Amino acid sequence: MLTAIGTPRPRIDGVDKVTGRAAYAADRRPEGLLYALAVRSPVACGTITALDRSVAEAIPGVVAVYTHENAAGLLDWRPRPAVLALGGEALGRTALAGAEPEPPPPYWPLGGPEVVFAGQWIAIVVATSLEAAREATLAVRPRILRTPSSVQPAVGDPFLAPGFFFAADMQVRRGSWPEAPEVVLSTTFHTPMQLHHPMEPSATVAIWRGDTVAVHDSTQGAVAARDYIAASLDIAPERVRVDAAYVGGGFGGKNQMWPHQALAAHIARHLGHPVRLQLTRADMAVASGHRSGTEQVVDLASDGEGHLEGLRHASFVPTSLRGNFFEPCGLNTLLLYDTPALEVTHAVARKAIASPTPFRAPGETPGSFAVESALDELAFDLGINPLELRRRNFAARDPYHQRDWSSNQLLACYARGAEAFGWPEQMPPPRTLRDGDALVGFGMATTAYPAPALPATVRLRLQAEGSLVVETSATDIGTGMRTILAQTVADRFGHAFDDIAVRLGDSSLPDAPTAGRSKSTASLLPAAAAACAVLRDKLADLAAGHGLPAASNRSPVAVLQAAGLAELVAEGRSAGMTDKAKDRSYYSFGAHFVELRVDERLGRLRVSRVVSALDCGRIINPTTATSQIRGGIIFGLGMALMEGAAFHPVDHRIIGDNLADYPVPVHADIPPIEVIFVENADTAFNEFGARGLGEIGVPGLAAAVANAVFHATGRRFRDLPITPAKIVSL
Ligand code: MOS
């Protein structure tokens, strides 16, 4: 079926998921399963002086209580900086390399009496039932000698100046600041700590058989998890098999590796039983990362027509005392607008917080809130339509890398989005549009997101009974990867879509990158296409070997049957970003348009509609693609209006580590959303012309909302979220 690509298709795993047939990690209940839960430190900093296990150990069903006093030797692990830095993988390890003379030792739970953030795991209890384990967590009472802690970057902190992160310079100064610009605007923005809160909390079930361990894990990267767990156990990766067939959302919180993924295997080995280590909702806030709060200062210098002459974007963000990840807010600022003078800097302070980690377009999202809000402010100051101001500063090529874009339809996104939305040619002045008691406002902002690709392998198994099985270790974290792989193979091999089965998320399947940074489509589809070509060649050889005419109208399955084979296997590999490809910059672009209503007396704010036009290259499946963008827009609405966790003022615990105190948009909060794809096949990027689109919907949306609030009310909100309490306070 050669039309499979570009055809709307519901997710092929949708029914399995909504009917409960799809088994998630914590659904695995092997014989003899033990339940492990963590005990969190109630305070941020200090030294554990006493941690009595005896009360917990006496609870019926409790099998073990591990603390720093008995764990190290028993569980036979050692923190090894190269592997076990909190937030594991490549990202966290390199972020602050060279930025400080003496990197701190890596964090490892139960590694010693020292407490370095509130919520740190100070004990792990294991029991024959979840109930007994829960009771035991309450019975572990630590005594902690507190020391002062600080969680918020502040003036006077010894800030680090990191060099390179997320493939970009973190300290950039280009051109010289204009001496007497006509207009100067200096603004400061704050975004709060955000928690991922995916539907499915992280969980790991480890089952040893002899000297190999099977691990059912909720992770964005099965291969990365396998390597991490194997390294922590000091065994060969072949002895660890990670299964993440279904993942109930990741949002970045399951992108990096976290200690619980290894600990489950250590505890299972030590106790000689399968072990499930389940993160509670509260654990999710401290043991699987978060987006840190940010403070961002944006300075704009412009001529009277809104042409930027200088753009400064300084970010002040925290990292943990032992980790390395920080929010790289300036990524899009490096290249989205054309300006002779540019300064993008990041200052990072070590604080007594759990490690931050990637979160729904890390960097681009909070960064675009600040810069896109400031540009709106400049536009209104100058009396220029905010859309026109952005057009005037369009970067026709990538000014940071000094390269051409592979394909950039941003101007078309502006035009198509504005048309569909009905964006006014002349902006009515703020506070002039009304609907009954409500003030009405329009706001817009630009979004952009990089399009990386990494090498990946896809295997095909053509079976004599007619099915074609697609296999790769890549995960589908709710994106639709299963479905678009089936579409790709249906298209390139000409097999019936319904006869294609896709197996994902098993580390013993061919190698694939972690699902993150919106790279899976561009990494996997070319590999699937390559596998189709190999399979076709093998079939041709098979046909020739059996004297079947090459151009016979026999189906591939008929050839297989004639040859007496049960199955034919082929693998294809993609190259990721080749050196040749690096001559250009691969980015996706878009524009968000928001209409909302504000009743200032009640503080009531309702977004009434969103129109977003995006250039993500060619769209493989309009249904799943639109769903991804809608999800991103909903993230953006949450960020703009609802989301935000805080630190308790005394003990620095996280307030909002549950779904009651951390509001996210629900159906009733979500307005009509129109997603428009400006499709231009990016064939310089890959043969499909497709770029990833998992995150492009998020950046810019919060700014579009804040800009619409300004247009409605005449008031600028530079601190998120824009809550009813802030709207009613004057
Ligand atoms: Mo995603 S926030 O790149 O895992």
XYZ file of C-alpha atoms and ligand atoms in Angstrom:
734
model
C 0.000 0.000 0.000
C 2.058 2.900 -1.278
C -0.172 5.543 0.246
C 0.449 4.432 3.844
C 2.731 7.387 4.557
C 0.808 10.587 5.095
C -2.420 8.722 5.859
C -4.216 9.454 9.136
C -4.104 6.337 11.297
C -5.173 5.872 14.903
C -2.496 4.367 17.119
C -2.281 0.635 16.592
C -1.661 0.168 20.329
C -4.506 2.456 21.355
C -7.053 -0.234 22.099
C -4.538 -2.328 24.053
C -3.740 0.695 26.174
C -7.243 1.856 26.966
C -8.538 -1.662 27.639
C -5.715 -2.501 30.033
C -4.264 -5.236 27.821
C -0.962 -3.400 27.476
C 1.257 -4.391 30.423
C 3.296 -1.571 31.933
C 6.366 -2.220 34.073
C 4.575 -2.300 37.430
C 1.896 -4.598 36.008
C 4.386 -7.466 35.999
C 3.709 -9.781 38.936
C 6.138 -12.678 38.758
C 5.927 -15.498 41.302
C 7.468 -14.472 44.631
C 7.491 -10.772 43.829
C 8.673 -8.471 46.617
C 7.618 -4.844 46.858
C 10.183 -2.130 47.478
C 9.431 1.460 48.436
C 11.710 4.325 49.393
C 11.789 6.507 52.489
C 12.491 10.138 51.692
C 14.424 12.611 53.801
C 12.057 15.155 55.330
C 14.664 17.928 55.256
C 17.090 19.305 52.723
C 20.531 19.258 54.259
C 22.165 17.523 57.158
C 23.661 14.350 58.502
C 21.703 11.269 59.491
C 22.691 10.616 63.102
C 20.305 7.740 63.728
C 18.095 5.648 61.496
C 16.353 2.920 63.458
C 15.322 -0.054 61.326
C 13.964 -2.236 64.095
C 10.350 -1.026 64.175
C 9.997 -1.409 60.425
C 11.724 -4.779 60.400
C 9.232 -6.096 62.965
C 6.227 -5.428 60.722
C 4.822 -8.724 59.409
C 5.775 -9.229 55.788
C 8.782 -6.925 55.865
C 11.765 -8.706 54.353
C 14.469 -6.063 54.401
C 15.125 -2.468 55.386
C 18.142 -0.965 53.711
C 19.797 2.196 54.951
C 23.251 3.668 54.456
C 24.355 1.641 57.497
C 23.655 -1.803 56.069
C 23.267 -1.295 52.324
C 26.678 -0.659 50.881
C 28.205 -4.039 51.608
C 25.006 -6.035 51.315
C 23.883 -4.755 47.967
C 27.396 -4.618 46.576
C 27.223 -1.373 44.673
C 29.647 1.448 44.413
C 28.994 4.883 43.004
C 31.136 5.206 39.936
C 31.173 8.729 38.549
C 31.431 7.663 34.929
C 28.204 5.715 35.094
C 26.224 6.569 38.138
C 26.122 10.334 38.291
C 22.566 11.274 39.124
C 20.768 11.846 35.925
C 23.095 9.227 34.425
C 23.604 9.270 30.696
C 25.618 11.579 28.538
C 23.770 14.822 29.126
C 24.177 15.270 32.851
C 27.746 14.117 32.799
C 29.024 16.727 30.401
C 26.955 19.721 31.395
C 29.264 21.292 33.930
C 32.495 19.616 32.856
C 35.285 22.145 33.276
C 33.030 24.756 34.842
C 34.318 24.078 38.364
C 37.741 23.095 39.634
C 36.579 20.108 41.647
C 33.419 18.302 40.507
C 31.417 17.039 43.482
C 31.149 13.297 44.098
C 28.150 11.715 42.374
C 24.944 11.169 44.302
C 23.869 7.648 45.072
C 20.953 6.874 47.387
C 21.937 5.262 50.694
C 25.551 6.076 49.857
C 26.265 7.621 53.266
C 24.808 9.642 56.130
C 24.882 12.922 54.257
C 21.590 14.452 53.089
C 21.917 16.826 50.135
C 18.284 17.534 49.219
C 14.846 17.074 50.730
C 13.311 13.889 49.424
C 16.635 12.119 49.089
C 16.128 8.384 49.518
C 17.488 7.486 52.938
C 16.045 3.987 53.215
C 14.448 1.338 51.027
C 12.032 -1.130 52.545
C 11.112 -4.454 50.961
C 8.088 -6.551 51.871
C 5.895 -9.350 50.599
C 3.002 -6.953 50.039
C 2.719 -3.347 48.990
C 0.726 -2.624 52.154
C 3.438 -3.940 54.444
C 6.033 -1.977 52.502
C 4.015 1.214 52.901
C 3.602 0.657 56.586
C 7.326 0.080 56.894
C 8.180 3.349 55.165
C 6.231 5.156 57.893
C 8.051 3.226 60.607
C 11.522 4.315 59.562
C 12.186 7.435 61.600
C 15.468 9.155 60.900
C 17.263 11.588 63.153
C 18.932 14.189 61.020
C 21.252 16.899 62.288
C 20.255 19.726 60.018
C 22.598 22.160 58.378
C 21.489 25.320 56.550
C 20.264 24.752 53.031
C 19.503 27.030 50.141
C 17.364 26.120 47.153
C 17.041 29.358 45.215
C 19.864 30.983 43.243
C 20.533 34.419 44.699
C 22.729 37.436 44.174
C 26.141 36.676 45.606
C 26.027 32.950 44.877
C 29.178 31.542 43.304
C 27.661 30.967 39.862
C 29.269 28.525 37.464
C 29.626 29.448 33.800
C 29.151 26.207 31.858
C 30.754 25.966 28.448
C 28.837 23.599 26.212
C 25.546 21.760 26.631
C 22.856 20.366 24.311
C 25.275 20.740 21.396
C 25.535 24.513 21.861
C 27.770 27.099 23.513
C 26.311 28.281 26.781
C 28.280 31.560 26.802
C 27.983 33.410 23.498
C 28.925 36.994 22.776
C 28.766 38.122 19.167
C 28.977 41.592 17.671
C 29.075 44.721 19.786
C 26.135 46.183 21.622
C 24.802 49.271 19.765
C 26.013 52.520 21.316
C 22.828 54.555 21.104
C 19.934 52.371 20.075
C 16.629 54.130 19.526
C 14.793 51.721 21.821
C 16.061 49.683 24.727
C 13.944 47.266 26.677
C 15.147 45.397 29.747
C 12.897 42.819 31.370
C 13.165 40.001 33.885
C 11.153 36.792 33.811
C 10.612 33.940 36.224
C 9.361 30.461 35.554
C 8.706 28.052 38.418
C 9.914 24.549 39.098
C 7.818 22.110 37.085
C 7.188 18.423 37.699
C 6.769 15.914 34.860
C 3.892 13.990 36.446
C 3.383 11.509 33.588
C 0.329 9.289 34.019
C 2.509 6.270 34.739
C 4.933 6.756 37.617
C 8.357 5.212 37.110
C 8.721 1.611 38.241
C 11.235 -1.177 37.788
C 10.629 -4.913 38.180
C 13.811 -7.003 38.264
C 13.759 -10.776 37.847
C 16.983 -12.780 38.043
C 17.340 -16.144 36.323
C 20.761 -17.539 37.026
C 23.275 -14.841 36.229
C 21.040 -12.792 33.939
C 18.419 -10.287 34.921
C 15.209 -9.344 33.134
C 14.106 -5.826 33.954
C 10.657 -4.434 33.209
C 11.162 -0.715 33.334
C 9.348 2.484 32.511
C 12.002 4.287 30.543
C 12.383 6.328 27.368
C 15.523 4.348 26.509
C 15.666 0.542 26.797
C 19.252 0.231 25.553
C 20.482 3.092 27.733
C 18.758 1.500 30.736
C 20.322 -1.873 29.977
C 23.814 -0.367 29.778
C 23.289 1.663 32.943
C 21.981 -1.272 34.967
C 24.722 -3.583 33.685
C 27.425 -1.052 34.546
C 26.055 -0.611 38.044
C 26.062 -4.381 38.559
C 29.481 -4.644 36.936
C 28.262 -7.295 34.511
C 28.206 -7.519 30.708
C 25.254 -5.750 29.042
C 24.254 -9.063 27.453
C 23.280 -10.307 30.904
C 20.685 -7.562 31.344
C 17.502 -7.415 29.283
C 15.316 -4.356 29.678
C 11.713 -4.411 28.546
C 9.838 -1.132 28.178
C 7.183 -2.276 25.728
C 4.684 0.280 27.024
C 5.505 3.571 28.709
C 2.775 5.795 30.081
C 4.368 9.108 29.266
C 7.888 10.302 29.905
C 8.090 14.038 29.189
C 11.840 13.831 29.871
C 11.536 12.359 33.356
C 12.363 8.918 31.964
C 14.949 10.135 29.473
C 18.019 9.977 31.717
C 18.879 7.042 33.964
C 17.914 7.102 37.633
C 19.169 5.048 40.573
C 15.931 3.087 41.099
C 16.432 1.388 37.734
C 19.673 -0.148 38.998
C 18.632 -0.562 42.626
C 15.761 -2.909 41.777
C 18.231 -5.310 40.169
C 20.671 -5.020 43.099
C 17.978 -5.714 45.675
C 16.497 -8.587 43.666
C 19.921 -10.180 43.433
C 20.574 -9.713 47.119
C 17.243 -11.125 48.254
C 17.002 -13.888 45.648
C 13.496 -12.775 44.688
C 11.947 -10.688 41.936
C 11.622 -7.110 43.179
C 9.401 -4.265 42.124
C 10.724 -0.842 43.051
C 7.863 1.575 42.510
C 8.140 5.343 42.671
C 5.220 6.985 44.400
C 3.840 10.251 43.047
C 5.925 12.054 45.663
C 9.041 10.099 44.686
C 8.524 11.240 41.102
C 9.275 14.799 42.185
C 12.669 13.954 43.675
C 13.858 10.717 42.059
C 13.102 11.215 38.374
C 13.974 14.854 37.850
C 12.086 18.070 37.308
C 12.405 21.318 35.388
C 14.073 23.860 37.621
C 12.805 27.340 38.119
C 14.490 29.988 35.999
C 15.267 33.681 36.211
C 15.903 35.242 32.854
C 16.923 38.768 31.968
C 16.227 39.835 28.400
C 17.571 43.086 26.949
C 16.474 44.195 23.508
C 17.968 47.052 21.490
C 16.123 48.067 18.372
C 15.687 50.780 15.810
C 12.367 52.634 15.547
C 11.020 50.074 13.070
C 11.569 47.114 15.354
C 14.683 45.743 13.692
C 16.718 44.177 16.472
C 20.193 45.620 16.901
C 21.014 43.739 20.059
C 19.600 40.786 21.970
C 20.802 39.754 25.410
C 19.448 36.717 27.184
C 20.977 35.906 30.568
C 19.689 32.885 32.462
C 20.179 32.119 36.129
C 19.301 28.554 37.037
C 20.077 26.019 39.752
C 21.503 22.540 39.601
C 21.742 20.034 42.423
C 24.685 19.778 44.818
C 25.777 16.488 43.224
C 24.387 16.476 39.687
C 25.086 18.406 36.511
C 21.904 19.095 34.600
C 20.675 22.650 34.243
C 18.028 24.310 32.108
C 19.715 25.648 28.928
C 17.240 28.499 28.356
C 19.171 30.274 25.610
C 19.173 27.550 22.935
C 16.616 29.111 20.614
C 17.878 32.632 21.296
C 21.127 31.668 19.585
C 19.541 31.321 16.190
C 15.897 32.260 15.915
C 16.260 35.964 15.136
C 18.771 37.889 13.141
C 20.568 40.520 15.188
C 24.045 42.035 14.826
C 24.768 41.873 18.562
C 23.922 38.778 20.556
C 24.731 37.738 24.108
C 23.423 34.450 25.426
C 24.742 33.429 28.824
C 23.933 30.837 31.462
C 24.845 31.079 35.136
C 24.352 27.989 37.268
C 24.283 27.783 41.058
C 24.593 24.592 43.080
C 21.600 24.285 45.380
C 20.152 21.730 47.802
C 17.664 20.416 45.263
C 17.091 17.076 43.583
C 18.679 16.921 40.164
C 16.813 18.689 37.377
C 16.550 16.812 34.071
C 15.149 17.232 30.556
C 11.537 18.390 30.591
C 9.222 18.950 27.597
C 11.574 20.842 25.266
C 14.256 21.637 27.846
C 15.747 25.085 27.432
C 13.629 26.138 24.482
C 10.450 26.215 26.548
C 11.289 28.595 29.422
C 13.682 30.500 27.157
C 11.013 31.210 24.590
C 8.624 32.374 27.302
C 11.098 35.134 28.171
C 12.245 36.158 24.712
C 8.856 35.889 22.996
C 7.276 37.928 25.802
C 9.967 40.601 25.514
C 9.510 40.824 21.743
C 5.787 41.343 22.259
C 6.548 44.122 24.696
C 8.859 45.743 22.172
C 6.195 45.498 19.492
C 3.575 47.241 21.625
C 6.087 49.888 22.738
C 6.777 50.662 19.084
C 3.187 50.329 17.887
C 4.165 47.526 15.522
C 2.063 44.425 15.048
C 3.816 41.648 17.059
C 3.595 39.356 14.045
C 5.194 41.986 11.811
C 7.979 42.557 14.343
C 8.904 38.899 14.148
C 8.815 38.937 10.353
C 11.221 41.871 10.360
C 13.704 39.909 12.422
C 13.387 36.597 10.601
C 16.716 34.789 10.330
C 16.965 33.685 6.712
C 19.877 31.445 7.663
C 21.083 30.046 10.974
C 23.092 32.952 12.398
C 24.702 30.914 15.199
C 26.100 28.037 13.144
C 26.452 30.265 10.065
C 24.695 27.657 7.952
C 21.660 27.531 5.731
C 18.518 25.959 7.115
C 17.763 22.654 5.434
C 14.206 23.929 5.074
C 12.530 26.778 6.919
C 8.848 27.540 6.449
C 8.525 29.895 9.414
C 7.241 32.780 7.304
C 4.620 30.478 5.813
C 3.692 29.367 9.343
C 3.158 33.013 10.294
C 0.993 33.576 7.225
C -1.061 30.368 7.428
C -1.535 30.610 11.184
C -2.517 34.270 11.061
C -5.002 33.612 8.295
C -6.637 30.674 10.034
C -6.787 32.570 13.313
C -7.934 35.852 11.838
C -4.975 37.722 13.316
C -5.682 41.465 12.976
C -3.684 43.575 10.523
C -4.009 46.441 12.974
C -3.822 45.356 16.610
C -6.694 46.889 18.573
C -5.086 48.620 21.575
C -4.930 46.661 24.851
C -8.110 46.633 26.946
C -10.338 47.540 24.019
C -11.877 44.172 23.147
C -14.720 42.961 25.350
C -17.127 40.071 25.515
C -19.665 40.745 28.243
C -17.749 41.154 31.493
C -14.574 39.721 30.045
C -11.670 41.450 28.370
C -10.600 39.682 25.184
C -6.983 39.415 24.070
C -4.944 38.008 21.192
C -1.374 36.837 21.585
C 1.157 35.092 19.417
C 4.685 33.720 19.628
C 7.212 31.779 17.601
C 8.329 28.242 18.372
C 11.356 26.360 17.116
C 13.016 23.086 17.968
C 16.046 21.239 16.608
C 15.723 18.098 14.489
C 18.479 15.690 15.469
C 18.877 12.097 14.294
C 20.985 9.235 15.618
C 21.893 5.875 14.079
C 19.292 3.144 14.642
C 18.601 -0.394 13.488
C 15.286 -1.950 12.526
C 14.766 -5.675 11.882
C 12.007 -7.185 9.768
C 10.733 -10.741 10.024
C 8.630 -11.807 7.100
C 6.721 -14.897 8.136
C 5.364 -17.623 5.916
C 1.921 -17.362 7.465
C 1.698 -13.825 6.158
C 2.639 -11.420 8.893
C 5.523 -9.011 8.848
C 7.066 -8.246 12.240
C 8.983 -4.991 12.773
C 11.470 -5.082 15.646
C 13.605 -2.423 17.283
C 14.505 -1.517 20.851
C 13.121 2.000 20.436
C 10.324 2.954 22.824
C 6.923 4.425 22.051
C 6.238 6.664 25.030
C 2.834 7.621 23.717
C 3.997 9.296 20.534
C 2.704 6.909 17.893
C 6.087 5.398 16.985
C 4.591 1.893 16.653
C 2.046 3.178 14.198
C 4.356 5.181 11.968
C 6.862 2.321 11.809
C 4.059 0.084 10.542
C 3.078 2.774 8.034
C 6.659 3.101 6.835
C 7.043 -0.625 6.322
C 3.627 -0.875 4.667
C 4.709 1.846 2.273
C 8.236 0.698 1.535
C 7.619 -3.033 1.432
C 4.102 -2.947 0.077
C 2.729 -5.120 2.870
C -0.852 -4.848 4.140
C -0.887 -2.469 7.114
C -3.071 -4.784 9.192
C -0.650 -7.676 8.733
C 2.239 -5.745 10.245
C 3.105 -6.231 13.914
C 5.557 -3.946 15.697
C 7.645 -5.038 18.680
C 9.358 -2.251 20.584
C 11.110 -1.385 23.809
C 13.087 -4.598 24.342
C 16.819 -4.027 24.706
C 17.529 -7.393 23.107
C 16.022 -6.085 19.863
C 18.167 -4.054 17.460
C 19.817 -0.946 18.802
C 17.912 2.366 18.845
C 18.375 5.703 20.604
C 16.446 6.883 23.632
C 13.130 8.535 22.783
C 13.931 12.153 23.560
C 14.789 15.451 21.910
C 12.205 14.654 19.208
C 14.614 12.468 17.242
C 12.963 9.061 16.968
C 11.113 9.573 13.668
C 14.208 10.794 11.864
C 16.355 8.069 13.434
C 14.066 5.096 12.903
C 12.180 5.613 9.664
C 15.276 5.570 7.450
C 16.381 2.388 9.245
C 12.984 0.804 8.556
C 13.234 1.801 4.902
C 16.732 0.323 4.695
C 15.453 -2.919 6.213
C 12.688 -3.035 3.593
C 15.278 -2.718 0.829
C 17.388 -5.518 2.317
C 14.339 -7.743 2.672
C 13.351 -7.136 -0.938
C 16.881 -8.027 -2.083
C 16.828 -11.202 -0.023
C 13.482 -12.154 -1.499
C 14.765 -11.581 -5.014
C 17.766 -13.795 -4.282
C 15.482 -16.407 -2.819
C 13.201 -16.295 -5.840
C 16.145 -16.588 -8.211
C 17.598 -19.473 -6.183
C 14.365 -21.371 -6.585
C 13.929 -20.624 -10.222
C 10.989 -18.335 -9.650
C 10.719 -15.490 -12.160
C 12.059 -12.294 -10.537
C 9.146 -10.215 -11.748
C 6.609 -12.821 -10.769
C 3.390 -11.550 -9.389
C 3.736 -13.948 -6.508
C 3.530 -12.193 -3.158
C 6.632 -12.157 -0.922
C 4.865 -14.662 1.301
C 4.297 -16.980 -1.672
C 8.011 -16.836 -2.463
C 8.755 -17.759 1.128
C 6.368 -20.675 0.982
C 7.727 -21.869 -2.334
C 11.206 -21.807 -0.823
C 9.979 -23.758 2.171
C 11.097 -21.109 4.665
C 9.223 -20.239 7.850
C 10.595 -16.722 7.900
C 13.015 -14.350 6.266
C 14.872 -11.810 8.387
C 16.444 -8.523 7.298
C 18.036 -5.631 9.155
C 18.485 -2.037 8.100
C 20.475 0.707 9.755
C 20.201 4.469 9.550
C 23.213 6.748 9.657
C 21.910 9.500 11.919
C 23.440 12.859 11.098
C 26.132 12.217 8.532
C 29.018 14.650 8.096
C 27.544 15.801 4.813
C 24.248 16.540 6.494
C 26.033 18.757 9.001
C 26.486 21.422 6.325
C 22.996 22.653 7.142
C 20.900 23.381 10.200
C 17.896 21.171 10.784
C 15.147 22.858 12.728
C 11.412 22.773 12.965
C 9.470 26.011 13.272
C 6.042 27.272 14.058
C 3.791 30.031 15.299
C 1.148 29.906 18.022
C -1.900 32.181 18.068
C -4.041 32.401 21.200
C -7.342 34.069 22.013
C -8.473 34.331 25.613
C -10.945 36.032 27.923
C -10.102 37.530 31.291
C -12.599 38.563 33.918
C -10.397 40.701 36.124
C -12.864 40.934 38.984
C -12.951 37.166 39.393
C -9.443 36.484 38.187
C -11.016 34.092 35.744
C -8.990 33.424 32.613
C -10.236 31.152 29.858
C -8.243 30.451 26.742
C -10.935 30.363 24.071
C -8.931 29.022 21.122
C -5.455 28.202 19.906
C -4.259 28.046 16.317
C -0.752 26.734 15.688
C 0.942 26.436 12.327
C 4.042 24.278 12.205
C 6.771 23.316 9.801
C 8.006 19.838 10.757
C 8.797 18.749 7.225
C 6.611 16.004 5.844
C 3.953 14.537 8.118
C 3.965 10.738 8.291
C 0.662 10.370 10.132
C -1.564 13.443 10.536
C -3.496 11.818 13.396
C -0.557 11.035 15.652
C 1.316 14.183 14.576
C -1.615 16.418 15.449
C -1.946 14.611 18.759
C 1.703 15.309 19.549
C 1.310 19.007 18.805
C -1.943 19.241 20.761
C -0.150 17.615 23.677
C 2.606 20.203 23.433
C 0.093 23.023 23.323
C -1.656 21.607 26.392
C 1.717 21.449 28.179
C 2.129 25.106 27.254
C -1.306 26.012 28.604
C -0.436 24.234 31.844
C 2.838 26.087 32.095
C 1.201 29.439 31.375
C -1.728 29.151 33.744
C -1.406 26.334 36.253
C 1.794 24.433 36.751
C 4.385 25.230 39.352
C 5.877 23.524 42.357
C 7.500 25.374 45.238
C 9.870 24.667 48.090
C 8.552 24.599 51.608
C 10.079 27.689 53.249
C 11.439 25.826 56.267
C 12.459 22.306 55.310
C 12.694 22.777 51.540
C 10.480 19.832 50.709
C 8.659 20.173 47.387
C 5.120 21.475 47.613
C 3.216 20.057 44.672
C 4.625 16.532 44.668
C 1.128 15.154 44.145
C -1.659 15.634 41.635
C -3.889 17.505 44.098
C -1.451 20.365 44.694
C -0.045 20.441 41.177
C -2.814 21.347 38.748
C -2.488 20.390 35.104
C -5.018 21.093 32.359
C -7.900 18.642 32.191
C -10.448 18.345 29.391
C -12.578 21.197 30.707
C -9.541 23.531 30.588
C -8.640 22.770 26.999
C -10.032 25.055 24.303
C -10.514 24.231 20.639
C -7.039 23.749 19.160
C -6.368 23.952 15.445
C -3.096 22.466 14.236
C -1.910 23.359 10.754
C 1.078 21.641 9.187
C 2.917 23.670 6.596
C 4.362 20.662 4.850
C 7.559 21.026 2.939
C 9.480 17.779 2.659
C 12.922 18.260 4.234
C 14.639 15.873 1.867
C 18.077 17.179 2.783
C 17.396 15.676 6.225
C 16.154 12.225 5.233
C 14.411 10.442 2.376
C 11.044 10.942 4.061
C 11.516 14.677 4.446
C 10.217 14.282 8.002
C 11.471 15.980 11.151
C 10.472 14.958 14.679
C 7.630 16.792 16.365
C 7.377 15.536 19.918
C 8.309 18.851 21.509
C 7.927 21.666 18.964
C 4.378 22.338 20.208
C 5.576 23.436 23.655
C 7.965 26.388 23.216
C 6.328 29.756 22.688
C 2.875 28.715 23.840
C 3.192 30.187 27.336
C 4.426 33.449 25.827
C 1.506 33.528 23.390
C -0.831 33.201 26.385
C 0.972 35.875 28.447
C 0.996 38.166 25.413
C -2.748 37.641 24.973
C -3.258 38.464 28.658
C -1.396 41.719 28.072
C -3.501 42.461 25.027
C -6.664 41.781 27.004
C -5.744 43.618 30.192
C -2.800 45.902 29.445
C -0.876 44.140 32.183
C 2.346 42.215 31.677
C 2.772 39.000 33.599
C 6.426 38.032 33.608
C 6.202 35.380 36.298
C 4.487 32.098 35.529
C 1.980 30.705 36.109
C -0.623 33.443 35.558
C -3.033 32.376 38.273
C -6.392 33.911 39.248
C -4.726 35.251 42.420
C -2.212 37.198 40.343
C -4.905 38.531 38.029
C -7.048 39.916 40.867
C -4.083 41.462 42.685
C -3.252 44.926 41.454
Mo 12.587 14.884 26.109
S 12.268 16.426 27.450
O 13.814 15.451 25.092
O 13.011 13.492 26.946
